[in-house]
């Protein structure tokens, strides 16, 4: 599917074939054809193995790649994928990675898939790869070691190593193979940035699903280098039987536990009851902990959790010298322009220590901060 998406996005299949021939491997063909699935068009790349394949160890595959005349950066990245794949297989089966036989992964079609993926991105001039959560499927799958659960143990080991986000789903089939997981978890990070879309490619798999079985490749350029992207969880609960004091206490608990922000929104619930919706923005890794705290410190019977992406300006903290001593300010940068805002807690402390209105201190610090280079 990766090869199909690359060809659909503009990599000539003939160019891929000519470069892959430099690996010196025979007994396979690489074909790409336009297909339509569920009403959507894309490209399906198929590697057909026509000769029996020898049992290859990780060291054998690395030697094949390193001894080829492919570009050095392509060889280095492809070998990194193979090493991670070999290490995952070895960890699962309790063997030495370098000399373990890789079974399906060592076949020529897997070699073509991995080297072809790196080669295609190189030919397109791709500098960075980002991915959405990986759909893994569920159920059972047959492999060289028998019947195993989905995701396969090696796939799961690769996902675990980089803490990749996954979407298991309810469909009973394998959607993420060890080869695909190795490619994605080695090449990609899982916080897609804001981009200006230039080209889109769809690579279709051969498995028939109730929806288009496609990998979508989006090529683009970053919109702003000083924008940072990350993922957060939004935890929500509707409450109609708590006093404002208790809601305020729950907010403090959540903020102290690491919530990025907590806020209340007025809502109308059943039986004509005015109520509030508690929303806590949480780092993904604290999602479970903060959800438990919502249930512990409110009367809600449950919580809703949504995933969201943030785009953040670059920000940092500086200190401004004032007549009352140093005061912290928050600085943000966007498109080369900086702006600053005084830290309220510092302004409040100074105001109390010197018997001044907070507004006077805040305004003075703001003026001094703007005057700083």
CSV table of C-alpha atoms in Angstrom, one decimal:
chain,number,residue,atom,x,y,z
A,1,UNK,CA,0.0,0.0,0.0
A,2,UNK,CA,2.9,2.3,0.7
A,3,UNK,CA,4.3,1.7,-2.8
A,4,UNK,CA,0.9,2.2,-4.4
A,5,UNK,CA,0.5,5.6,-2.6
A,6,UNK,CA,4.0,6.7,-3.7
A,7,UNK,CA,3.3,5.8,-7.3
A,8,UNK,CA,-0.1,7.5,-7.1
A,9,UNK,CA,1.6,10.6,-5.7
A,10,UNK,CA,4.0,10.8,-8.6
A,11,UNK,CA,6.8,8.3,-8.4
A,12,UNK,CA,7.2,6.5,-11.7
A,13,UNK,CA,7.0,2.8,-11.2
A,14,UNK,CA,9.6,2.3,-13.9
A,15,UNK,CA,12.0,4.4,-11.8
A,16,UNK,CA,11.3,2.3,-8.7
A,17,UNK,CA,11.9,-0.9,-10.7
A,18,UNK,CA,15.3,0.4,-12.1
A,19,UNK,CA,16.5,1.4,-8.6
A,20,UNK,CA,15.3,-1.8,-6.9
A,21,UNK,CA,17.1,-3.8,-9.5
A,22,UNK,CA,20.3,-2.5,-8.0
A,23,UNK,CA,19.7,-4.8,-5.0
A,24,UNK,CA,20.6,-7.7,-7.3
A,25,UNK,CA,17.6,-9.8,-6.3
A,26,UNK,CA,15.5,-11.9,-8.8
A,27,UNK,CA,12.4,-13.9,-8.7
A,28,UNK,CA,9.9,-11.1,-8.4
A,29,UNK,CA,7.9,-8.5,-10.4
A,30,UNK,CA,6.6,-5.1,-9.4
A,31,UNK,CA,3.5,-4.0,-11.1
A,32,UNK,CA,1.3,-0.9,-10.5
A,33,UNK,CA,-2.2,-0.5,-11.8
A,34,UNK,CA,-5.1,2.0,-11.3
A,35,UNK,CA,-8.0,0.5,-9.3
A,36,UNK,CA,-11.4,1.6,-8.0
A,37,UNK,CA,-12.6,0.5,-4.6
A,38,UNK,CA,-15.9,1.5,-3.1
A,39,UNK,CA,-16.1,4.3,-5.7
A,40,UNK,CA,-12.7,5.7,-5.0
A,41,UNK,CA,-9.7,5.5,-7.4
A,42,UNK,CA,-6.1,5.0,-6.5
A,43,UNK,CA,-3.1,2.8,-7.3
A,44,UNK,CA,-2.4,-0.8,-6.3
A,45,UNK,CA,1.2,-1.9,-6.3
A,46,UNK,CA,1.7,-5.6,-6.3
A,47,UNK,CA,5.0,-7.5,-5.7
A,48,UNK,CA,4.6,-11.0,-7.2
A,49,UNK,CA,7.2,-13.6,-6.1
A,50,UNK,CA,7.9,-16.1,-8.9
A,51,UNK,CA,10.8,-18.2,-7.5
A,52,UNK,CA,11.4,-20.0,-4.1
A,53,UNK,CA,13.0,-17.7,-1.6
A,54,UNK,CA,15.9,-18.7,0.6
A,55,UNK,CA,15.7,-18.3,4.4
A,56,UNK,CA,17.3,-14.9,5.1
A,57,UNK,CA,18.8,-13.7,8.3
A,58,UNK,CA,18.9,-10.0,9.3
A,59,UNK,CA,22.6,-10.0,8.6
A,60,UNK,CA,21.9,-11.3,5.1
A,61,UNK,CA,19.4,-8.6,4.3
A,62,UNK,CA,21.6,-5.8,5.7
A,63,UNK,CA,24.4,-7.1,3.4
A,64,UNK,CA,22.1,-7.0,0.4
A,65,UNK,CA,21.2,-3.4,1.0
A,66,UNK,CA,24.6,-2.1,2.1
A,67,UNK,CA,26.4,-3.7,-0.9
A,68,UNK,CA,24.0,-2.2,-3.4
A,69,UNK,CA,24.8,1.1,-5.3
A,70,UNK,CA,21.7,2.8,-3.9
A,71,UNK,CA,22.0,6.3,-2.4
A,72,UNK,CA,23.7,6.2,1.0
A,73,UNK,CA,20.8,7.9,2.8
A,74,UNK,CA,18.4,5.3,1.3
A,75,UNK,CA,20.5,2.4,2.4
A,76,UNK,CA,21.0,3.8,5.9
A,77,UNK,CA,17.3,4.3,6.5
A,78,UNK,CA,16.3,1.0,4.9
A,79,UNK,CA,18.8,-0.8,7.1
A,80,UNK,CA,17.4,1.0,10.2
A,81,UNK,CA,13.9,-0.3,9.4
A,82,UNK,CA,15.2,-3.9,8.9
A,83,UNK,CA,17.2,-3.7,12.2
A,84,UNK,CA,14.2,-2.5,14.1
A,85,UNK,CA,12.1,-5.3,12.5
A,86,UNK,CA,14.7,-7.9,13.3
A,87,UNK,CA,15.0,-6.7,16.9
A,88,UNK,CA,11.2,-6.8,17.3
A,89,UNK,CA,11.1,-10.4,16.0
A,90,UNK,CA,14.0,-11.4,18.2
A,91,UNK,CA,12.5,-9.9,21.3
A,92,UNK,CA,9.2,-11.7,20.7
A,93,UNK,CA,10.8,-15.1,20.0
A,94,UNK,CA,13.7,-14.7,22.5
A,95,UNK,CA,16.5,-15.0,19.8
A,96,UNK,CA,19.5,-13.1,18.7
A,97,UNK,CA,18.5,-10.4,16.2
A,98,UNK,CA,21.4,-10.5,13.8
A,99,UNK,CA,21.2,-14.2,13.1
A,100,UNK,CA,17.5,-14.9,13.4
A,101,UNK,CA,15.6,-16.1,10.3
A,102,UNK,CA,13.0,-13.5,9.4
A,103,UNK,CA,10.5,-15.8,7.6
A,104,UNK,CA,7.9,-13.6,5.8
A,105,UNK,CA,9.9,-10.5,6.6
A,106,UNK,CA,13.0,-11.9,4.9
A,107,UNK,CA,11.1,-12.7,1.6
A,108,UNK,CA,12.0,-10.6,-1.4
A,109,UNK,CA,8.5,-8.9,-1.4
A,110,UNK,CA,9.1,-7.5,2.1
A,111,UNK,CA,12.6,-6.3,1.0
A,112,UNK,CA,11.0,-4.6,-2.0
A,113,UNK,CA,8.3,-3.0,0.2
A,114,UNK,CA,10.8,-1.6,2.7
A,115,UNK,CA,13.5,-0.4,0.3
A,116,UNK,CA,10.9,0.8,-2.2
A,117,UNK,CA,9.2,2.9,0.5
A,118,UNK,CA,12.4,4.6,1.5
A,119,UNK,CA,13.4,5.0,-2.1
A,120,UNK,CA,10.0,6.5,-3.1
A,121,UNK,CA,10.1,9.1,-0.4
A,122,UNK,CA,13.7,9.9,-1.4
A,123,UNK,CA,12.7,10.4,-5.0
A,124,UNK,CA,9.8,12.7,-4.0
A,125,UNK,CA,12.2,14.8,-1.8
A,126,UNK,CA,10.3,14.2,1.4
A,127,UNK,CA,12.1,15.6,4.4
A,128,UNK,CA,9.8,14.6,7.3
A,129,UNK,CA,7.0,12.0,7.6
A,130,UNK,CA,4.0,12.3,9.9
A,131,UNK,CA,1.3,9.8,10.5
A,132,UNK,CA,-2.2,9.5,12.1
A,133,UNK,CA,-2.9,6.7,14.6
A,134,UNK,CA,-2.4,3.3,13.0
A,135,UNK,CA,-5.4,1.1,12.3
A,136,UNK,CA,-4.4,-2.4,13.4
A,137,UNK,CA,-7.5,-4.5,13.0
A,138,UNK,CA,-8.4,-7.4,15.4
A,139,UNK,CA,-9.0,-11.1,15.5
A,140,UNK,CA,-6.5,-13.8,14.5
A,141,UNK,CA,-3.9,-14.2,11.7
A,142,UNK,CA,-1.8,-17.1,10.4
A,143,UNK,CA,2.0,-16.7,10.3
A,144,UNK,CA,5.0,-18.9,10.2
A,145,UNK,CA,4.6,-19.5,14.0
A,146,UNK,CA,1.0,-20.5,13.7
A,147,UNK,CA,-2.1,-18.6,14.7
A,148,UNK,CA,-1.5,-15.3,16.6
A,149,UNK,CA,-3.7,-12.5,17.7
A,150,UNK,CA,-3.9,-9.2,15.8
A,151,UNK,CA,-1.8,-7.1,16.1
A,152,UNK,CA,0.8,-9.8,15.6
A,153,UNK,CA,3.4,-9.9,18.4
A,154,UNK,CA,6.2,-8.4,16.3
A,155,UNK,CA,3.8,-5.6,15.1
A,156,UNK,CA,2.9,-4.8,18.7
A,157,UNK,CA,6.6,-4.8,19.8
A,158,UNK,CA,7.3,-2.2,17.1
A,159,UNK,CA,4.4,0.0,18.1
A,160,UNK,CA,5.3,-0.4,21.8
A,161,UNK,CA,8.8,0.8,21.2
A,162,UNK,CA,7.8,4.2,20.0
A,163,UNK,CA,4.5,4.4,22.0
A,164,UNK,CA,2.6,4.7,18.7
A,165,UNK,CA,-1.1,5.5,18.9
A,166,UNK,CA,-3.3,2.8,17.5
A,167,UNK,CA,-7.0,2.3,16.4
A,168,UNK,CA,-7.8,-1.4,16.9
A,169,UNK,CA,-11.3,-1.3,15.4
A,170,UNK,CA,-13.8,-4.2,15.3
A,171,UNK,CA,-13.0,-5.6,11.8
A,172,UNK,CA,-11.7,-9.2,12.1
A,173,UNK,CA,-8.5,-9.0,10.0
A,174,UNK,CA,-4.9,-7.8,10.1
A,175,UNK,CA,-4.7,-4.1,8.9
A,176,UNK,CA,-1.1,-3.4,10.1
A,177,UNK,CA,1.6,-6.0,9.3
A,178,UNK,CA,5.1,-6.1,10.9
A,179,UNK,CA,6.6,-4.7,7.7
A,180,UNK,CA,4.1,-1.8,7.5
A,181,UNK,CA,4.5,-1.1,11.2
A,182,UNK,CA,8.3,-1.1,10.9
A,183,UNK,CA,8.1,1.4,8.0
A,184,UNK,CA,5.7,3.8,9.8
A,185,UNK,CA,7.2,3.7,13.2
A,186,UNK,CA,10.7,4.2,11.9
A,187,UNK,CA,10.0,7.0,9.4
A,188,UNK,CA,7.1,8.8,11.0
A,189,UNK,CA,6.2,10.8,14.1
A,190,UNK,CA,2.6,10.9,15.2
A,191,UNK,CA,1.9,14.6,15.5
A,192,UNK,CA,0.9,15.9,12.0
A,193,UNK,CA,1.7,19.6,11.5
A,194,UNK,CA,-0.2,22.2,9.6
A,195,UNK,CA,0.8,21.9,5.9
A,196,UNK,CA,-0.2,23.3,2.6
A,197,UNK,CA,-1.4,20.3,0.5
A,198,UNK,CA,0.4,19.9,-2.8
A,199,UNK,CA,-0.3,16.3,-3.9
A,200,UNK,CA,-2.3,13.3,-2.6
A,201,UNK,CA,-1.7,9.6,-3.4
A,202,UNK,CA,-3.9,6.6,-2.6
A,203,UNK,CA,-2.4,3.2,-2.3
A,204,UNK,CA,-4.9,0.3,-2.3
A,205,UNK,CA,-4.4,-3.0,-0.7
A,206,UNK,CA,-5.7,-6.3,-2.1
A,207,UNK,CA,-7.8,-7.2,0.9
A,208,UNK,CA,-11.5,-6.4,0.3
A,209,UNK,CA,-13.0,-4.4,3.2
A,210,UNK,CA,-16.4,-2.7,3.8
A,211,UNK,CA,-14.6,0.6,3.0
A,212,UNK,CA,-11.8,1.6,0.7
A,213,UNK,CA,-8.7,-0.3,1.8
A,214,UNK,CA,-6.3,2.5,1.2
A,215,UNK,CA,-3.3,4.3,2.6
A,216,UNK,CA,-3.5,8.0,1.9
A,217,UNK,CA,-0.3,9.9,1.3
A,218,UNK,CA,-0.4,13.7,1.6
A,219,UNK,CA,2.5,15.7,0.3
A,220,UNK,CA,2.8,19.3,1.4
A,221,UNK,CA,5.0,22.0,2.8
A,222,UNK,CA,4.9,23.4,6.3
A,223,UNK,CA,2.8,26.5,6.8
A,224,UNK,CA,4.8,28.0,9.7
A,225,UNK,CA,8.0,26.6,11.1
A,226,UNK,CA,7.4,28.2,14.5
A,227,UNK,CA,4.1,26.4,14.9
A,228,UNK,CA,4.3,23.3,17.1
A,229,UNK,CA,1.8,20.4,16.8
A,230,UNK,CA,0.8,17.9,19.5
A,231,UNK,CA,-2.1,15.8,20.5
A,232,UNK,CA,-4.3,16.3,23.6
A,233,UNK,CA,-7.3,14.6,25.1
A,234,UNK,CA,-10.5,16.5,26.0
A,235,UNK,CA,-12.3,15.0,29.0
A,236,UNK,CA,-15.9,16.1,29.5
A,237,UNK,CA,-18.6,15.5,32.1
A,238,UNK,CA,-22.1,17.0,32.5
A,239,UNK,CA,-23.0,17.9,36.1
A,240,UNK,CA,-26.3,19.2,37.4
A,241,UNK,CA,-26.2,18.5,41.1
A,242,UNK,CA,-23.0,20.2,42.5
A,243,UNK,CA,-22.4,23.5,44.1
A,244,UNK,CA,-20.0,26.1,42.6
A,245,UNK,CA,-17.7,25.6,45.5
A,246,UNK,CA,-17.3,21.9,44.9
A,247,UNK,CA,-16.9,22.4,41.2
A,248,UNK,CA,-14.1,24.9,41.9
A,249,UNK,CA,-12.4,22.4,44.1
A,250,UNK,CA,-12.6,19.7,41.4
A,251,UNK,CA,-11.0,22.2,39.0
A,252,UNK,CA,-8.1,22.8,41.3
A,253,UNK,CA,-7.5,19.1,41.7
A,254,UNK,CA,-7.4,18.6,38.0
A,255,UNK,CA,-5.0,21.5,37.4
A,256,UNK,CA,-2.7,20.3,40.2
A,257,UNK,CA,-2.7,16.8,38.6
A,258,UNK,CA,-1.4,18.1,35.3
A,259,UNK,CA,-4.5,19.2,33.3
A,260,UNK,CA,-3.5,21.9,30.7
A,261,UNK,CA,-6.7,23.8,31.3
A,262,UNK,CA,-10.1,23.2,32.9
A,263,UNK,CA,-13.2,25.2,32.2
A,264,UNK,CA,-17.0,25.1,32.7
A,265,UNK,CA,-19.7,25.8,30.1
A,266,UNK,CA,-23.4,26.4,30.9
A,267,UNK,CA,-25.7,23.7,29.4
A,268,UNK,CA,-29.4,22.7,29.6
A,269,UNK,CA,-30.0,19.1,30.5
A,270,UNK,CA,-33.1,16.8,30.6
A,271,UNK,CA,-36.0,17.7,33.0
A,272,UNK,CA,-35.3,21.4,32.2
A,273,UNK,CA,-32.2,21.4,34.5
A,274,UNK,CA,-29.6,24.1,34.1
A,275,UNK,CA,-26.2,22.4,34.4
A,276,UNK,CA,-22.5,22.8,33.6
A,277,UNK,CA,-20.2,20.9,31.3
A,278,UNK,CA,-16.8,20.4,32.8
A,279,UNK,CA,-14.0,20.2,30.2
A,280,UNK,CA,-10.4,19.3,31.0
A,281,UNK,CA,-7.7,19.5,28.4
A,282,UNK,CA,-5.2,16.8,29.2
A,283,UNK,CA,-1.9,15.5,27.9
A,284,UNK,CA,-2.6,12.2,26.2
A,285,UNK,CA,-0.4,10.3,28.8
A,286,UNK,CA,-2.5,11.7,31.7
A,287,UNK,CA,-5.9,10.9,30.1
A,288,UNK,CA,-6.7,7.9,32.3
A,289,UNK,CA,-5.5,9.6,35.5
A,290,UNK,CA,-7.5,12.8,35.0
A,291,UNK,CA,-10.6,10.9,33.9
A,292,UNK,CA,-10.5,9.0,37.2
A,293,UNK,CA,-10.1,12.3,39.1
A,294,UNK,CA,-13.2,13.7,37.4
A,295,UNK,CA,-15.2,10.7,38.6
A,296,UNK,CA,-13.7,10.9,42.1
A,297,UNK,CA,-14.3,14.6,42.6
A,298,UNK,CA,-17.6,15.2,40.8
A,299,UNK,CA,-21.0,13.4,40.9
A,300,UNK,CA,-20.9,12.6,37.2
A,301,UNK,CA,-21.7,9.0,36.3
A,302,UNK,CA,-19.2,8.9,33.4
A,303,UNK,CA,-16.9,11.0,31.2
A,304,UNK,CA,-16.5,11.5,27.5
A,305,UNK,CA,-13.0,11.6,26.0
A,306,UNK,CA,-12.1,13.1,22.6
A,307,UNK,CA,-8.8,13.3,20.9
A,308,UNK,CA,-7.8,16.7,19.4
A,309,UNK,CA,-4.7,18.3,17.8
A,310,UNK,CA,-3.2,21.6,18.9
A,311,UNK,CA,-1.1,24.0,16.9
A,312,UNK,CA,1.0,26.1,19.3
A,313,UNK,CA,3.1,29.1,18.9
A,314,UNK,CA,6.6,28.8,20.1
A,315,UNK,CA,6.6,30.1,23.7
A,316,UNK,CA,9.0,30.6,26.6
A,317,UNK,CA,9.4,32.6,29.8
A,318,UNK,CA,11.7,35.6,30.4
A,319,UNK,CA,12.4,37.9,33.3
A,320,UNK,CA,12.0,41.7,33.2
A,321,UNK,CA,13.8,44.0,35.5
A,322,UNK,CA,11.3,46.4,37.2
A,323,UNK,CA,11.6,49.0,40.0
A,324,UNK,CA,10.2,46.3,42.3
A,325,UNK,CA,12.6,43.6,41.2
A,326,UNK,CA,12.5,40.9,38.5
A,327,UNK,CA,9.0,39.9,37.2
A,328,UNK,CA,8.4,37.0,34.8
A,329,UNK,CA,6.7,37.4,31.4
A,330,UNK,CA,5.4,34.9,29.0
A,331,UNK,CA,6.7,35.4,25.4
A,332,UNK,CA,5.3,33.9,22.3
A,333,UNK,CA,6.7,34.0,18.7
A,334,UNK,CA,4.7,33.7,15.5
A,335,UNK,CA,6.0,34.4,12.0
A,336,UNK,CA,9.0,36.3,13.3
A,337,UNK,CA,7.0,38.6,15.6
A,338,UNK,CA,7.2,38.4,19.4
A,339,UNK,CA,4.7,39.5,22.0
A,340,UNK,CA,4.8,39.2,25.8
A,341,UNK,CA,2.3,39.1,28.7
A,342,UNK,CA,3.2,39.7,32.3
A,343,UNK,CA,2.8,36.7,34.7
A,344,UNK,CA,-0.2,37.6,36.7
A,345,UNK,CA,0.9,35.8,39.9
A,346,UNK,CA,4.2,37.8,39.9
A,347,UNK,CA,2.3,41.1,39.4
A,348,UNK,CA,-0.1,40.2,42.2
A,349,UNK,CA,2.8,39.5,44.6
A,350,UNK,CA,4.5,42.8,43.8
A,351,UNK,CA,1.3,44.7,44.2
A,352,UNK,CA,0.7,43.2,47.6
A,353,UNK,CA,4.3,43.7,48.8
A,354,UNK,CA,4.3,47.4,47.7
A,355,UNK,CA,0.7,48.4,48.4
A,356,UNK,CA,0.0,49.1,44.7
A,357,UNK,CA,-3.0,48.3,42.4
A,358,UNK,CA,-2.4,45.2,40.4
A,359,UNK,CA,-3.4,47.1,37.2
A,360,UNK,CA,-0.6,49.6,37.8
A,361,UNK,CA,2.1,46.9,38.2
A,362,UNK,CA,0.7,44.9,35.2
A,363,UNK,CA,0.7,47.9,32.9
A,364,UNK,CA,4.3,48.9,34.0
A,365,UNK,CA,5.7,45.4,33.5
A,366,UNK,CA,3.9,45.1,30.1
A,367,UNK,CA,5.5,48.4,28.9
A,368,UNK,CA,9.0,47.3,30.1
A,369,UNK,CA,8.5,43.9,28.4
A,370,UNK,CA,7.6,45.5,25.1
A,371,UNK,CA,10.7,47.7,25.2
A,372,UNK,CA,13.0,44.7,25.5
A,373,UNK,CA,14.7,43.5,22.2
